[in-house]
Coordinates of C-alpha atoms and ligand atoms in Angstrom, one line a residue:
M1 CA 0.1 0.0 -0.1
R2 CA 1.4 3.5 -0.9
R3 CA 2.0 5.8 2.0
C4 CA 0.7 9.2 1.9
I5 CA 3.5 11.6 3.1
A6 CA 2.4 15.0 4.3
F7 CA 5.0 17.7 4.1
R8 CA 5.0 20.3 6.6
P9 CA 6.0 23.5 4.9
K10 CA 9.4 24.8 6.3
V11 CA 9.2 27.9 8.0
T12 CA 11.9 30.4 6.9
K13 CA 13.9 32.5 9.2
S14 CA 12.4 35.6 7.8
E15 CA 9.0 34.2 8.5
K16 CA 10.0 33.3 12.1
M17 CA 11.1 37.0 12.5
K18 CA 8.0 38.3 11.0
K19 CA 6.0 36.3 13.5
I20 CA 8.1 37.3 16.4
K21 CA 7.6 41.1 15.3
E22 CA 3.9 40.6 14.9
S23 CA 3.6 39.0 18.3
L24 CA 5.7 41.9 19.9
S25 CA 3.7 44.5 18.3
A26 CA 0.4 42.8 19.3
F27 CA 1.8 42.6 22.8
G28 CA 2.8 46.3 22.8
Q29 CA -0.7 47.4 21.5
S30 CA -2.5 45.2 24.1
I31 CA -0.5 46.8 26.8
S32 CA -1.0 50.3 25.5
L33 CA -4.6 49.6 25.4
T34 CA -4.9 48.7 28.9
F35 CA -2.7 51.5 30.0
R36 CA -5.0 53.9 28.0
A37 CA -8.0 52.4 29.8
C38 CA -6.8 52.7 33.4
G39 CA -3.0 53.4 33.7
H40 CA -3.1 54.1 37.4
Y41 CA -4.7 50.6 38.3
A42 CA -2.2 48.8 35.9
I43 CA 0.5 50.3 37.9
L44 CA -1.0 49.3 41.2
R45 CA -1.5 45.7 39.9
L46 CA 2.1 45.6 39.1
L47 CA 3.3 46.8 42.7
F48 CA 0.8 44.2 44.4
S49 CA 2.5 41.5 42.0
F50 CA 5.7 41.9 43.8
L51 CA 4.2 42.2 47.2
L52 CA 2.3 39.0 46.6
A53 CA 5.2 37.1 45.3
C54 CA 7.0 37.7 48.7
L55 CA 4.4 36.7 51.0
P56 CA 4.8 32.7 50.9
F57 CA 8.6 33.1 51.7
V58 CA 8.2 35.6 54.6
S59 CA 5.4 33.1 56.0
A60 CA 7.9 30.1 55.6
S61 CA 10.9 31.8 57.1
I62 CA 8.7 32.8 60.3
W63 CA 7.7 29.1 60.6
R64 CA 11.3 28.0 60.2
N65 CA 12.2 30.3 63.2
V66 CA 9.2 29.0 65.3
L67 CA 10.2 25.4 64.5
N68 CA 13.8 25.8 65.1
E69 CA 13.4 27.8 68.4
L70 CA 10.9 24.8 69.5
S71 CA 13.4 22.1 68.6
E72 CA 15.8 23.7 71.0
S73 CA 13.1 24.2 73.8
N74 CA 13.3 27.9 73.5
P75 CA 10.2 30.4 74.0
V76 CA 8.4 31.2 70.5
W77 CA 5.7 33.8 71.8
K78 CA 7.6 36.5 69.9
Q79 CA 7.9 34.6 66.7
L80 CA 4.3 33.7 66.9
A81 CA 3.2 37.3 67.6
V82 CA 5.2 38.3 64.4
F83 CA 3.3 35.5 62.5
V84 CA -0.1 36.8 63.6
I85 CA 0.6 40.3 62.6
F86 CA 2.0 39.1 59.2
W87 CA -0.9 36.9 58.6
G88 CA -3.3 39.9 59.1
M89 CA -1.4 42.0 56.8
S90 CA -1.2 39.3 54.1
Q91 CA -4.9 39.0 54.2
L92 CA -5.2 42.8 53.9
I93 CA -2.8 43.0 50.9
R94 CA -4.8 39.9 49.2
K95 CA -8.3 41.7 49.7
I96 CA -6.9 45.2 48.3
D97 CA -5.3 43.3 45.3
G98 CA -8.7 41.6 44.7
F99 CA -10.4 44.9 44.6
I100 CA -7.8 46.5 42.5
D101 CA -8.0 43.5 40.1
Y102 CA -11.8 43.9 39.9
K103 CA -11.5 47.5 39.1
Y104 CA -8.8 46.9 36.5
N105 CA -10.9 44.3 34.7
D106 CA -13.9 46.4 34.8
R107 CA -12.3 49.5 33.3
V108 CA -10.3 47.7 30.6
N109 CA -13.3 45.7 29.7
L110 CA -15.5 48.8 29.3
Y111 CA -12.9 50.6 27.4
L112 CA -12.3 47.6 25.0
E113 CA -16.1 47.2 24.5
T114 CA -16.4 50.8 23.3
V115 CA -13.3 50.6 21.2
F116 CA -14.8 47.7 19.4
L117 CA -18.4 49.0 19.2
D118 CA -16.7 52.3 17.6
K119 CA -14.8 50.1 15.2
Y120 CA -18.1 48.6 13.7
K121 CA -18.9 52.2 11.9
D122 CA -15.9 51.5 9.8
I123 CA -16.8 48.0 8.6
D124 CA -18.1 47.9 5.0
L125 CA -21.6 46.7 4.6
S126 CA -20.2 44.1 2.2
F127 CA -18.5 42.6 5.3
Y128 CA -22.0 41.5 6.6
D129 CA -22.9 39.9 3.3
S130 CA -20.5 36.9 3.4
G131 CA -20.6 34.1 5.9
E132 CA -16.9 33.9 6.0
T133 CA -16.4 37.4 7.1
Q134 CA -19.2 36.8 9.7
N135 CA -17.4 34.1 11.1
K136 CA -14.4 36.2 11.5
L137 CA -16.4 38.8 13.4
Q138 CA -17.7 36.2 15.5
H139 CA -14.3 34.8 16.3
V140 CA -13.1 38.3 17.1
Q141 CA -16.0 38.8 19.4
N142 CA -15.3 35.4 21.1
I143 CA -11.6 36.3 21.7
K144 CA -11.5 40.0 22.3
N145 CA -11.3 39.6 26.0
S146 CA -7.8 38.1 25.1
V147 CA -6.5 41.7 25.0
V148 CA -7.7 42.1 28.7
G149 CA -6.5 38.7 29.5
L150 CA -3.1 39.2 28.1
S151 CA -2.1 42.2 30.4
S152 CA -4.0 40.9 33.5
N153 CA -2.1 37.6 33.0
L154 CA 1.2 39.4 32.5
F155 CA 0.9 40.7 36.1
S156 CA 0.2 37.1 37.5
V157 CA 2.9 35.7 35.5
L158 CA 5.5 38.3 37.0
E159 CA 4.2 37.6 40.4
Y160 CA 4.8 33.7 39.8
L161 CA 8.3 34.4 38.1
I162 CA 9.4 36.5 41.1
R163 CA 8.1 33.6 43.4
M164 CA 10.3 31.1 41.2
I165 CA 13.4 33.4 41.4
W166 CA 13.1 33.7 45.2
A167 CA 12.4 30.0 45.6
F168 CA 15.4 29.2 43.3
V169 CA 17.8 31.1 45.4
L170 CA 16.6 29.8 48.7
L171 CA 16.7 26.2 47.4
T172 CA 20.3 26.6 46.3
Q173 CA 21.1 27.4 50.0
L174 CA 20.3 23.8 50.6
N175 CA 22.4 22.6 47.7
F176 CA 23.7 24.4 44.7
W177 CA 22.2 21.8 42.3
V178 CA 18.5 21.8 43.8
G179 CA 17.5 25.2 42.0
P180 CA 18.8 24.2 38.6
V181 CA 17.3 20.5 38.7
S182 CA 13.9 21.8 39.7
V183 CA 13.9 24.1 36.8
L184 CA 15.0 21.5 34.3
L185 CA 12.3 19.0 35.8
F186 CA 9.7 21.6 34.8
L187 CA 10.6 21.5 31.2
P188 CA 8.3 18.7 30.2
V189 CA 5.3 20.7 31.7
I190 CA 6.2 23.7 29.6
L191 CA 6.4 21.5 26.4
C192 CA 3.0 19.9 27.2
Q193 CA 1.5 23.4 27.8
I194 CA 2.8 24.7 24.4
K195 CA 1.3 21.8 22.6
T196 CA -2.1 22.3 24.4
N197 CA -2.2 25.9 23.3
Q198 CA -1.7 25.1 19.7
I199 CA -4.6 22.7 19.9
T200 CA -6.9 25.3 21.7
I201 CA -6.0 28.0 19.2
K202 CA -6.8 25.7 16.2
Y203 CA -10.2 24.7 18.0
D204 CA -10.9 28.4 18.5
K205 CA -10.6 29.2 14.9
E206 CA -12.6 26.3 13.6
S207 CA -15.4 26.5 16.3
A208 CA -16.5 30.2 15.2
A209 CA -18.6 29.0 12.4
I210 CA -20.4 26.4 14.5
S211 CA -20.8 28.6 17.4
R212 CA -22.4 31.5 15.1
R213 CA -24.9 28.7 13.7
S214 CA -25.9 27.8 17.3
Q215 CA -26.1 31.4 18.3
Y216 CA -28.4 32.1 15.3
F217 CA -30.9 29.4 16.2
K218 CA -30.9 30.4 19.8
L219 CA -31.6 34.0 19.0
L220 CA -34.5 33.3 16.7
F221 CA -36.5 32.5 19.9
R222 CA -35.8 36.0 21.2
N223 CA -36.4 37.9 18.0
R224 CA -40.0 39.2 18.1
K225 CA -40.2 39.2 14.4
N226 CA -39.7 35.4 14.3
I227 CA -41.9 34.5 17.2
S228 CA -45.3 34.4 15.2
D229 CA -43.7 32.1 12.6
I230 CA -42.4 29.9 15.4
K231 CA -45.8 29.7 17.0
V232 CA -47.9 29.4 14.0
Y233 CA -45.8 26.9 12.0
G234 CA -44.8 25.1 15.2
L235 CA -41.1 25.6 14.3
H236 CA -39.8 25.4 17.9
E237 CA -38.8 21.6 17.7
L238 CA -37.0 22.2 14.3
F239 CA -35.1 25.2 15.6
I240 CA -34.2 23.6 18.9
R241 CA -32.9 20.6 17.1
R242 CA -30.8 22.7 14.7
F243 CA -29.5 24.6 17.8
S244 CA -28.6 21.5 19.6
D245 CA -27.0 19.9 16.6
A246 CA -24.8 22.8 16.4
W247 CA -24.1 22.7 19.9
N248 CA -23.3 19.1 20.0
A249 CA -20.8 19.5 17.1
L250 CA -19.1 22.2 19.2
Y251 CA -19.1 19.9 22.4
K252 CA -17.7 16.9 20.4
S253 CA -14.8 18.8 19.2
N254 CA -14.3 20.5 22.5
K255 CA -14.5 17.1 24.3
K256 CA -11.6 15.9 22.3
R257 CA -9.5 19.1 22.8
I258 CA -10.0 19.0 26.6
G259 CA -9.2 15.2 26.7
I260 CA -6.0 15.6 24.9
T261 CA -5.0 18.8 26.8
V262 CA -5.8 17.3 30.4
I263 CA -3.7 14.0 29.5
L264 CA -0.8 16.1 28.2
I265 CA -0.7 18.4 31.2
F266 CA -1.4 15.6 33.7
V267 CA 1.6 13.4 32.5
G268 CA 4.0 16.4 32.4
L269 CA 3.1 17.5 35.9
I270 CA 3.1 14.1 37.7
F271 CA 6.5 13.4 36.1
S272 CA 8.1 16.7 37.3
T273 CA 6.6 16.9 40.7
V274 CA 6.9 13.2 41.8
L275 CA 10.4 13.0 40.7
G276 CA 11.3 16.3 42.2
Q277 CA 9.9 15.4 45.4
V278 CA 11.7 12.1 45.6
L279 CA 14.9 13.7 45.1
L280 CA 14.3 16.5 47.6
F281 CA 13.1 14.3 50.4
G282 CA 16.1 12.1 50.0
L283 CA 18.4 15.2 50.3
L284 CA 16.5 16.7 53.3
I285 CA 16.2 13.4 55.3
R286 CA 20.1 12.6 54.8
N287 CA 20.7 16.3 56.0
L288 CA 18.6 16.0 59.0
L289 CA 20.1 12.5 60.0
T290 CA 23.6 14.1 59.7
G291 CA 22.4 17.0 61.7
T292 CA 23.3 19.6 59.1
L293 CA 19.7 20.6 59.4
L294 CA 17.1 21.2 62.0
I295 CA 13.4 20.2 61.8
G296 CA 12.5 23.9 61.2
D297 CA 14.8 24.0 58.3
V298 CA 13.3 20.9 56.9
S299 CA 9.8 22.4 56.9
F300 CA 11.1 25.5 55.5
F301 CA 12.7 23.8 52.4
I302 CA 9.6 21.8 51.8
A303 CA 7.5 24.9 51.8
V304 CA 9.9 26.6 49.5
F305 CA 10.0 23.7 47.1
S306 CA 6.1 23.3 47.2
S307 CA 5.9 27.0 46.6
F308 CA 8.3 26.6 43.7
I309 CA 6.3 23.9 42.1
A310 CA 3.0 25.9 42.4
A311 CA 4.6 28.9 41.2
A312 CA 6.3 27.1 38.3
D313 CA 3.0 25.4 37.4
S314 CA 1.2 28.6 37.4
F315 CA 4.0 30.4 35.5
T316 CA 4.0 27.8 32.7
H317 CA 0.3 28.0 32.6
G318 CA 0.3 31.8 32.5
V319 CA 3.1 32.0 29.8
S320 CA 1.3 29.6 27.7
Y321 CA -1.8 31.4 28.2
I322 CA 0.0 34.7 27.1
Q323 CA 1.2 32.9 24.0
Y324 CA -2.4 31.8 23.3
M325 CA -3.8 35.1 23.9
L326 CA -1.0 36.8 21.8
E327 CA -2.2 34.6 18.8
N328 CA -5.8 36.0 19.5
T329 CA -4.6 39.7 20.0
K330 CA -3.1 39.3 16.6
I331 CA -6.5 38.8 15.2
V332 CA -8.1 41.5 17.2
R333 CA -5.4 43.9 16.0
E334 CA -6.1 42.9 12.4
F335 CA -9.9 43.9 13.1
L336 CA -9.0 47.1 14.9
A337 CA -6.6 47.8 11.9
L338 CA -9.4 47.1 9.1
E339 CA -9.8 50.0 6.7
P340 CA -13.1 50.1 5.0
S341 CA -12.8 50.6 1.2
V342 CA -15.9 52.8 1.0
Q343 CA -14.8 55.1 3.6
R344 CA -11.8 56.2 1.3
S345 CA -13.2 59.5 0.1
G346 CA -11.9 62.9 -1.0
D347 CA -12.5 66.1 0.8
K348 CA -14.7 67.9 -1.8
K349 CA -17.7 69.6 -0.1
P350 CA -21.0 68.2 -1.3
L351 CA -23.1 70.7 -3.5
F352 CA -26.5 69.7 -4.8
E353 CA -27.4 73.0 -7.0
H354 CA -28.5 71.0 -10.2
E355 CA -28.3 67.2 -10.5
I356 CA -27.5 63.8 -9.5
E357 CA -26.3 61.5 -12.3
F358 CA -25.9 57.9 -12.7
R359 CA -23.3 57.5 -15.8
H360 CA -22.9 54.1 -17.0
V361 CA -23.0 52.5 -13.8
S362 CA -22.2 48.8 -13.4
F363 CA -22.2 46.9 -10.1
K364 CA -22.1 43.4 -8.8
Y365 CA -22.1 42.6 -5.0
P366 CA -18.6 41.8 -3.6
G367 CA -18.2 37.9 -3.8
T368 CA -20.8 37.4 -6.4
E369 CA -20.5 36.9 -10.3
N370 CA -23.8 38.5 -11.6
Y371 CA -23.9 42.1 -12.2
V372 CA -26.9 43.5 -10.8
L373 CA -26.6 46.8 -12.7
Q374 CA -25.0 47.2 -16.0
D375 CA -24.3 50.2 -17.9
C376 CA -27.1 52.0 -16.1
S377 CA -27.6 55.7 -16.6
F378 CA -30.0 58.3 -15.4
R379 CA -30.4 61.8 -13.9
I380 CA -32.3 63.5 -11.1
E381 CA -32.6 67.3 -11.3
K382 CA -33.0 69.4 -8.2
G383 CA -36.6 70.0 -7.3
E384 CA -37.5 66.7 -9.2
T385 CA -39.7 63.8 -7.5
V386 CA -38.6 60.8 -9.3
G387 CA -40.2 57.4 -9.1
L388 CA -38.2 54.1 -9.5
V389 CA -40.0 51.1 -10.6
G390 CA -39.0 47.6 -11.5
L391 CA -39.9 44.0 -10.7
N392 CA -38.6 42.2 -7.5
G393 CA -34.8 42.0 -7.6
A394 CA -34.3 44.5 -10.5
G395 CA -31.9 46.5 -8.4
K396 CA -33.8 49.4 -7.0
T397 CA -32.5 49.2 -3.6
T398 CA -29.2 48.6 -4.8
I399 CA -29.3 51.9 -6.5
V400 CA -30.2 53.4 -3.1
K401 CA -27.3 51.6 -1.6
L402 CA -24.9 53.0 -4.3
L403 CA -26.3 56.5 -4.0
L404 CA -25.5 56.4 -0.3
R405 CA -22.1 54.9 -0.9
L406 CA -22.8 51.9 1.3
Y407 CA -21.1 50.2 -1.7
D408 CA -19.0 51.6 -4.4
V409 CA -19.6 51.1 -8.2
N410 CA -17.5 48.7 -10.2
D411 CA -17.7 50.8 -13.4
G412 CA -19.0 54.0 -14.3
M413 CA -19.6 56.7 -11.8
I414 CA -22.4 58.6 -9.7
L415 CA -22.0 62.3 -10.0
L416 CA -23.3 65.0 -7.6
D417 CA -23.3 68.2 -9.6
G418 CA -20.5 66.8 -11.9
A419 CA -18.3 65.7 -9.1
D420 CA -17.6 61.8 -8.5
I421 CA -19.3 61.1 -5.2
R422 CA -16.1 59.1 -4.3
E423 CA -14.3 62.4 -4.2
I424 CA -16.6 64.2 -1.8
E425 CA -16.1 63.8 1.9
L426 CA -18.2 60.7 3.1
T427 CA -19.8 62.2 6.2
A428 CA -20.8 65.4 4.8
Y429 CA -22.1 63.8 1.7
R430 CA -24.4 61.4 3.6
K431 CA -25.7 64.2 5.7
Q432 CA -27.4 65.5 2.5
F433 CA -29.8 62.6 2.5
G434 CA -33.1 61.8 4.4
V435 CA -33.7 58.1 4.0
L436 CA -36.3 55.8 4.6
F437 CA -34.9 52.4 4.3
Q438 CA -37.2 49.4 3.0
D439 CA -36.0 47.5 6.2
Y440 CA -36.5 50.5 8.7
M441 CA -35.6 49.8 12.1
P442 CA -38.0 50.3 15.2
Y443 CA -35.9 51.3 18.1
S444 CA -36.7 50.9 21.7
L445 CA -36.2 54.6 22.5
T446 CA -38.7 57.5 23.1
L447 CA -40.6 58.9 20.2
R448 CA -38.6 62.0 20.1
E449 CA -35.4 60.0 20.1
N450 CA -36.6 57.6 17.3
I451 CA -37.3 60.6 15.1
A452 CA -34.2 62.6 16.0
L453 CA -31.8 59.8 15.3
S454 CA -31.4 61.4 11.7
D455 CA -30.2 64.6 13.3
W456 CA -29.4 63.9 16.9
N457 CA -28.4 67.4 17.9
E458 CA -31.8 68.8 17.1
R459 CA -33.5 66.2 19.3
E460 CA -34.9 68.9 21.8
N461 CA -36.2 70.9 18.8
D462 CA -40.0 70.2 19.6
T463 CA -41.0 72.2 16.4
A464 CA -39.0 70.2 14.1
V465 CA -40.1 67.0 15.7
I466 CA -43.8 68.0 15.5
R467 CA -43.3 69.3 11.8
A468 CA -41.8 65.7 11.0
L469 CA -44.8 63.9 12.8
T470 CA -47.3 66.2 10.9
R471 CA -45.6 65.4 7.5
S472 CA -45.8 61.6 8.3
K473 CA -49.5 62.0 9.6
M474 CA -48.8 60.7 13.1
L475 CA -49.3 63.8 15.1
E476 CA -53.0 63.1 15.8
K477 CA -52.1 59.7 17.3
V478 CA -49.3 61.1 19.4
N479 CA -51.5 63.8 20.7
T480 CA -53.5 61.1 22.6
W481 CA -50.5 59.8 24.4
T482 CA -49.9 61.1 28.0
N483 CA -46.0 61.5 27.6
G484 CA -46.3 63.0 24.2
L485 CA -42.9 63.5 22.5
D486 CA -41.3 61.6 25.2
T487 CA -43.4 58.5 25.1
P488 CA -41.2 55.3 25.3
L489 CA -41.8 53.2 22.3
T490 CA -42.2 49.4 22.8
R491 CA -42.5 47.9 26.2
R492 CA -39.0 46.1 26.1
F493 CA -37.7 48.4 28.8
E494 CA -40.5 50.5 29.9
P495 CA -43.9 49.1 31.1
D496 CA -45.9 52.1 29.9
G497 CA -44.3 52.1 26.5
E498 CA -46.4 52.2 23.4
E499 CA -46.6 49.4 21.0
L500 CA -46.9 50.4 17.4
S501 CA -48.6 48.6 14.3
G502 CA -46.4 48.1 11.2
G503 CA -47.9 51.1 9.6
Q504 CA -47.3 53.4 12.6
W505 CA -43.8 52.2 12.7
Q506 CA -43.3 53.1 9.0
R507 CA -44.7 56.7 9.7
I508 CA -42.4 57.1 12.5
A509 CA -39.6 56.0 10.2
L510 CA -40.9 58.5 7.6
A511 CA -40.7 61.3 10.2
R512 CA -37.1 60.4 10.8
A513 CA -36.4 60.8 7.2
F514 CA -38.4 64.2 7.2
F515 CA -36.9 65.4 10.4
R516 CA -34.3 67.8 9.1
P517 CA -34.6 69.6 5.8
K518 CA -32.2 67.7 3.5
S519 CA -31.1 68.1 -0.1
F520 CA -32.5 64.9 -1.1
Y521 CA -35.0 62.4 0.1
I522 CA -34.9 58.8 -0.7
L523 CA -37.8 56.7 0.3
D524 CA -37.7 53.0 -0.4
E525 CA -41.0 51.3 -0.4
P526 CA -42.5 54.1 1.8
S527 CA -46.0 52.8 1.6
S528 CA -45.6 49.0 2.1
S529 CA -47.3 49.1 5.5
L530 CA -49.7 51.9 4.9
D531 CA -53.2 51.8 4.0
A532 CA -54.5 53.5 0.7
I533 CA -55.7 56.5 2.8
A534 CA -52.6 57.0 4.7
E535 CA -50.6 56.7 1.4
Y536 CA -52.8 59.2 -0.4
E537 CA -52.7 61.6 2.6
I538 CA -48.8 61.5 2.9
F539 CA -47.8 61.3 -0.8
H540 CA -50.3 62.9 -3.0
Q541 CA -50.8 65.9 -0.8
Y542 CA -47.1 66.5 -0.7
S543 CA -46.5 65.9 -4.3
G544 CA -44.6 69.0 -5.8
S545 CA -43.3 69.8 -2.3
W546 CA -39.8 68.8 -2.9
T547 CA -39.0 71.8 -5.0
D548 CA -36.1 73.0 -3.1
C549 CA -34.5 69.7 -2.9
G550 CA -35.1 66.4 -4.7
A551 CA -36.7 62.9 -4.0
L552 CA -36.4 59.2 -5.3
I553 CA -39.3 57.1 -4.4
I554 CA -39.3 53.5 -4.9
S555 CA -42.5 51.7 -4.8
H556 CA -44.3 48.6 -5.8
R557 CA -47.7 50.4 -5.5
L558 CA -47.5 52.6 -8.7
S559 CA -50.3 54.9 -7.3
T560 CA -47.7 56.2 -4.9
I561 CA -45.6 57.5 -7.8
A562 CA -47.9 58.2 -10.4
D563 CA -47.6 62.0 -9.5
A564 CA -44.0 61.9 -9.8
D565 CA -42.1 64.4 -12.2
K566 CA -40.4 61.6 -13.8
I567 CA -40.6 57.6 -13.5
L568 CA -37.7 55.2 -14.2
F569 CA -38.3 51.9 -15.1
L570 CA -35.5 49.4 -14.2
Q571 CA -35.1 46.0 -16.1
G572 CA -32.0 44.0 -16.8
G573 CA -29.8 46.3 -14.8
K574 CA -30.6 49.3 -17.1
I575 CA -33.4 51.9 -17.1
I576 CA -35.5 50.9 -20.2
E577 CA -38.1 53.5 -19.9
Q578 CA -38.3 57.0 -18.5
G579 CA -40.9 59.8 -18.5
T580 CA -43.9 60.9 -16.6
H581 CA -46.9 58.6 -15.7
K582 CA -48.7 60.0 -18.8
E583 CA -45.9 59.8 -21.2
L584 CA -45.1 56.2 -20.1
L585 CA -48.8 55.0 -20.5
E586 CA -48.8 56.5 -24.0
E587 CA -45.6 54.7 -24.7
D588 CA -47.3 51.6 -23.9
G589 CA -44.3 49.7 -22.8
Q590 CA -43.3 47.8 -19.7
Y591 CA -44.4 50.5 -17.2
A592 CA -47.9 50.7 -18.8
D593 CA -48.2 46.9 -18.7
L594 CA -47.4 46.9 -15.1
Y595 CA -49.7 49.7 -14.2
L596 CA -52.8 48.2 -16.1
T597 CA -52.1 45.0 -14.5
Q598 CA -52.3 46.6 -11.1
A599 CA -55.2 48.8 -11.9
K600 CA -57.1 45.8 -13.2
K601 CA -56.4 44.0 -9.9
Y602 CA -58.1 46.9 -8.1
E603 CA -61.1 46.8 -10.5
D604 CA -61.6 43.0 -9.9
Ligands
ADP1 P1 -35.0 45.3 -5.5 O1 -34.9 46.4 -4.7 O2 -35.3 45.8 -7.0 O3 -36.1 44.3 -5.2 P2 -32.4 44.6 -4.8 O4 -31.6 45.8 -5.2 O5 -32.7 44.4 -3.4 O6 -33.7 44.5 -5.8 O7 -31.6 43.3 -5.4 C1 -31.1 43.3 -6.8 C2 -30.4 41.9 -6.8 O8 -29.1 41.9 -6.1 C3 -31.1 40.6 -6.4 O9 -31.0 39.7 -7.3 C4 -30.6 40.3 -5.0 O10 -30.6 38.8 -5.0 C5 -29.1 40.7 -5.2 N1 -28.4 41.3 -3.7 C6 -29.1 42.1 -3.2 N2 -28.3 42.3 -2.0 C7 -27.2 41.5 -2.2 C8 -26.1 41.3 -1.5 N3 -26.0 42.0 -0.1 N4 -25.3 40.3 -1.8 C9 -25.4 39.8 -2.9 N5 -26.6 40.0 -3.8 C10 -27.5 40.8 -3.3

């Protein structure tokens, strides 16, 4: 039978150097993050590491004196008094250290959470489209605490290192070779720990996808949007099964990992401690019998050796944990260094004096093959209300996303008064738009806050809030609420919150889009949850009212856009017809076809 030989790629010297440099830099960044979060607690933790490292040896040497004095029948009350005082102080030091540790972790965690949340604003929308990148996000979420763990562990490792050095020096007083031999004995434990880490790092990476899947099925039960489906279609069993399948897959690979690591560490530890103790006890008994040591000295060296073993065990564990966290910190660092491609923009000021133009635009979503838009061209002039029509999947929402620069075009360009929008400063550019998204978001905030999200600084401007509510025909309803503009929406957090219907939420989202006078309004399916009367009141009454700005309205209901100054019909990635409602009907093309089909449906 032929053997399959797996070649492990040889790691070159420069690759090794690169890895070391990356590790050092990740290490540096993690330390600097923690110092930025709470430098004073970090310094206090450092000082207490030194103090804690000394405690076991001071205790052992007090007991050494007590036992030696006792073996020579001398009074020991003085030594006992010293011990009691020392014990009290060491308890106090431990308690203070615990408190500092708690505060330190709390501050660093909060800081890190905010740094992470802030980073999300820079992530391209395309990042959320692919499962692979979502797995990466999940992985980063899982391991982000490594940054805190790394620095926190560093303090502990320092403490154990000082303890080991102390113990090493004290053991050499017994015999010069005891110290070095104790260190040598611990090498197998270190090797086992390194191997364990490699397994854990690999497992963490592999499990991110399964963990995201199990989370998904779990969260379905907490999402209000799904809960009706779950109840009506009886989906709970299916989703629970999917959740437990993913969980079991996670558990299965974790079980194997834990099994291997426990065996590895156990074997290493048993070998080191048993052999070390046999050698030490032999030496101590010989010295006791020859009278070189008193009973107090024997107890002292046993305590020092035990302390060495415990410190060395914790030290190797801590160091290997740091090695593991360092790998994670590198991934976290990559995430924090992520540069959005869309964010790259010029510094031109946005002007909307004349028109927006799509010029020969082609676009396909990142990671996909098919073009959604191909050589698509049209113009929207200032003061115009433009309706965009097309069948499902024609690319209408994609046009909105491109206009808002949530994605950038592959070919062609979008121009605002002749300037490529990629050359315009992005934040200022986006501020020109009042947008109602198709999948608008109901927020568990007050009514005022829900509306002012589009212009947060104006949230106390009652006149502007009321104007927006009037435009979206929601004011009458709001006037019946006791808390008026400050009514909490949803009962998620407040028992007296108002629960709204789909149509009412859509009006709130519309009010959000109308809240501040903008240069351009984009309304994607603004009447999908509105009844025909509400639709008429909101849109037909306001037709012709966008004269000082512009509006793009996407709607399936052609009645919503029949009054528009211009209607664009999108098909096959292109605008195939454009004109007023009347012109397009006369043209008797695709738009007329669609309109007559809808009209017939209403007649029936
Ligand atoms: P419309 O708004 O006209 O219904 P969309 O613009 O939402 O259509 O979608 C146009 C096409 O782009 C559809 O075929 C859809 O499957 C595809 N699409 C939309 N969003 C994404 C995405 N994030 N990744 C990949 N393809 C997408």
